[in-house]
mmCIF file of C-alpha atoms in Angstrom:
data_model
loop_
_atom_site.group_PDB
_atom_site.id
_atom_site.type_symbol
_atom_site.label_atom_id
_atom_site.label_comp_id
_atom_site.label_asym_id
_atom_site.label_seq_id
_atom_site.Cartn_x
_atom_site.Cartn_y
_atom_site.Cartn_z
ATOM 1 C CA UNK A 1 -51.428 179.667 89.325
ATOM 2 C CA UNK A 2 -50.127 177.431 92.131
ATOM 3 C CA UNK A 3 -50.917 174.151 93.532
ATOM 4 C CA UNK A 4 -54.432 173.863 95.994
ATOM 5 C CA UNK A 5 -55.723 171.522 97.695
ATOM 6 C CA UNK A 6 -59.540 170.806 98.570
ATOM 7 C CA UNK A 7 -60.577 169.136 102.197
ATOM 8 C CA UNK A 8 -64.448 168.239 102.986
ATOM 9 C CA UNK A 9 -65.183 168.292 106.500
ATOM 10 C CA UNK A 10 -67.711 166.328 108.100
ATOM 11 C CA UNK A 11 -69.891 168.995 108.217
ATOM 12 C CA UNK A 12 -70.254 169.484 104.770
ATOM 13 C CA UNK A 13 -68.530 172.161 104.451
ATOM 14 C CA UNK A 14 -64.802 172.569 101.752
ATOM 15 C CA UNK A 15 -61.781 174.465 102.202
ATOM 16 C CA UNK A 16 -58.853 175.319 100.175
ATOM 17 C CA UNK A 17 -55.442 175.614 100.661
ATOM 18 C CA UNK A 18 -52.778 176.782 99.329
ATOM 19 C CA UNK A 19 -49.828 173.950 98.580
ATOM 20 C CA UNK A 20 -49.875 169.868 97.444
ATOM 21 C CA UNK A 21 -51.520 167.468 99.148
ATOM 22 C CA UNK A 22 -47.897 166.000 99.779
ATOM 23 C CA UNK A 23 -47.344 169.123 102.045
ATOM 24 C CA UNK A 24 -50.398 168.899 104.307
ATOM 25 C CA UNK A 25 -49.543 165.138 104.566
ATOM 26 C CA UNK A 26 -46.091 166.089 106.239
ATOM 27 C CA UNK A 27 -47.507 168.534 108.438
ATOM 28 C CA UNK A 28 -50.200 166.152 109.596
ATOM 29 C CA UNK A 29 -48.001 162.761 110.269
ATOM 30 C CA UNK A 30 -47.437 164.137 113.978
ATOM 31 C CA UNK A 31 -51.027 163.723 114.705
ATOM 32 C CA UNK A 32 -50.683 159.833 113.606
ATOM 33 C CA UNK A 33 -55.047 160.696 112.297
ATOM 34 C CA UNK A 34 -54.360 160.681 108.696
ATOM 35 C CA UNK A 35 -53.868 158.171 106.413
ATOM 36 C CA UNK A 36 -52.959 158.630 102.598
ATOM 37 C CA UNK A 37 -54.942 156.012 100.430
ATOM 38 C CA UNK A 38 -54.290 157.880 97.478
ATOM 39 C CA UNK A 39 -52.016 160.272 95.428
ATOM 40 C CA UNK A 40 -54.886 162.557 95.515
ATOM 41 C CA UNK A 41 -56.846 161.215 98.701
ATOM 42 C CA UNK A 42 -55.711 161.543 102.485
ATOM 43 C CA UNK A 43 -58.326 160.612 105.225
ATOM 44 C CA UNK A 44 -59.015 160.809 108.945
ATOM 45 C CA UNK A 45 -58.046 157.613 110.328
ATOM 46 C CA UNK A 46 -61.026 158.061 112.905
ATOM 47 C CA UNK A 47 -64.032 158.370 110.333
ATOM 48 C CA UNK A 48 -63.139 155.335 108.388
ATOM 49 C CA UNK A 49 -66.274 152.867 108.601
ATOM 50 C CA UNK A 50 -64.949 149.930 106.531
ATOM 51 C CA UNK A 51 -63.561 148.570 103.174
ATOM 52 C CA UNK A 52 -65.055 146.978 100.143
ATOM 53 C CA UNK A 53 -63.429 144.268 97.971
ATOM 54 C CA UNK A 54 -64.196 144.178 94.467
ATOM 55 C CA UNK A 55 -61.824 142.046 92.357
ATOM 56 C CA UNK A 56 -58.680 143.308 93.281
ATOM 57 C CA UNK A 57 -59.307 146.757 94.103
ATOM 58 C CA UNK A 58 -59.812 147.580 97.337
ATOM 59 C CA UNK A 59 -62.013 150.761 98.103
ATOM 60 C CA UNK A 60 -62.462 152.860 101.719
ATOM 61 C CA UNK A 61 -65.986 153.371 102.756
ATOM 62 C CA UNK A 62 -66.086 156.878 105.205
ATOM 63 C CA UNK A 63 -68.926 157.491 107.858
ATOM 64 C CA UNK A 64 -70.489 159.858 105.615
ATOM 65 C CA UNK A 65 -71.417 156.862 103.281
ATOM 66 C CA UNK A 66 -68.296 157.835 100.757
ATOM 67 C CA UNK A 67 -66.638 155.178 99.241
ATOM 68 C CA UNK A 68 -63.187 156.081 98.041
ATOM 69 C CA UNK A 69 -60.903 154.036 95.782
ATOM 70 C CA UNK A 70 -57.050 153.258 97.589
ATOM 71 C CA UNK A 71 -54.275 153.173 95.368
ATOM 72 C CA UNK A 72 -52.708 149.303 94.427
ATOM 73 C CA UNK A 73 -49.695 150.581 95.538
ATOM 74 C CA UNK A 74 -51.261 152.085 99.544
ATOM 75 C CA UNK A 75 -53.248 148.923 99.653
ATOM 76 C CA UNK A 76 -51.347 146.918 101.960
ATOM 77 C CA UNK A 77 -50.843 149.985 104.378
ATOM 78 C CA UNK A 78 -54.588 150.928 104.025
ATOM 79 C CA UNK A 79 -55.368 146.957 105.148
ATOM 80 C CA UNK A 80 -53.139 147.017 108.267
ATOM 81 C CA UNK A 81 -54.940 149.988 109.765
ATOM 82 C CA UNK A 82 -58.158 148.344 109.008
ATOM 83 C CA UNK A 83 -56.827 144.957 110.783
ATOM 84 C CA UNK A 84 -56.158 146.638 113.896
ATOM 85 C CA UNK A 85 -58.684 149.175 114.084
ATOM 86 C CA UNK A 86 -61.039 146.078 113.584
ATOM 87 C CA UNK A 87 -62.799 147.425 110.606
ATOM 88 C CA UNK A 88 -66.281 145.862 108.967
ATOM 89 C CA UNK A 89 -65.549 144.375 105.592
ATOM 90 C CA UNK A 90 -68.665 145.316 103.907
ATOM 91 C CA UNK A 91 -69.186 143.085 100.865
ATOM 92 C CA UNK A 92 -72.796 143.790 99.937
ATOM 93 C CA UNK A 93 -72.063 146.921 98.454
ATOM 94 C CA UNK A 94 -70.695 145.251 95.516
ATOM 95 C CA UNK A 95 -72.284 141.626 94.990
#
């Protein structure tokens, strides 16, 4: 059995696909919408609503309300798209 790969839309709705998550990142760099914040995680750039700090992990909230964890190592990319997109920091979520 090969490699899939599982994307949620916004709509609720999941699709699979055939190949590594590596793969789909490649074809998708032209479109400069999708950001990988994780080995196993890439996101639209466009339905990113903030970031949460806790200790020294840094986590993605989505639109949707889901709040996914970025890799140490994808951190300090993740952070300079959130600088100049002018992201919230939302710290509540955590205290």
């Amino acid at each position: 059995m090969g490699e899939y790969t599982l994307a949620h839309t916004t709509d609720g709705k999941q699709y699979w696909r055939c190949g590594y998550l590596g793969g789909l990142n490649k074809e998708l760099q032209h479109t400069r919408l999708f950001l990988r914040i994780h080995k196993s995680m890439l996101v639209n750039k466009t339905y990113i609503k903030g970031w949460v700090r806790k200790g020294r992990r840094v986590y993605c909230q989505m639109r949707d309300g889901a709040i996914l964890c970025v890799a140490r190592k994808r951190k300090n990319c993740f952070m300079n798209i959130v600088k100049r997109r002018a992201l919230y920091f939302i710290e509540e979520m955590y205290r």
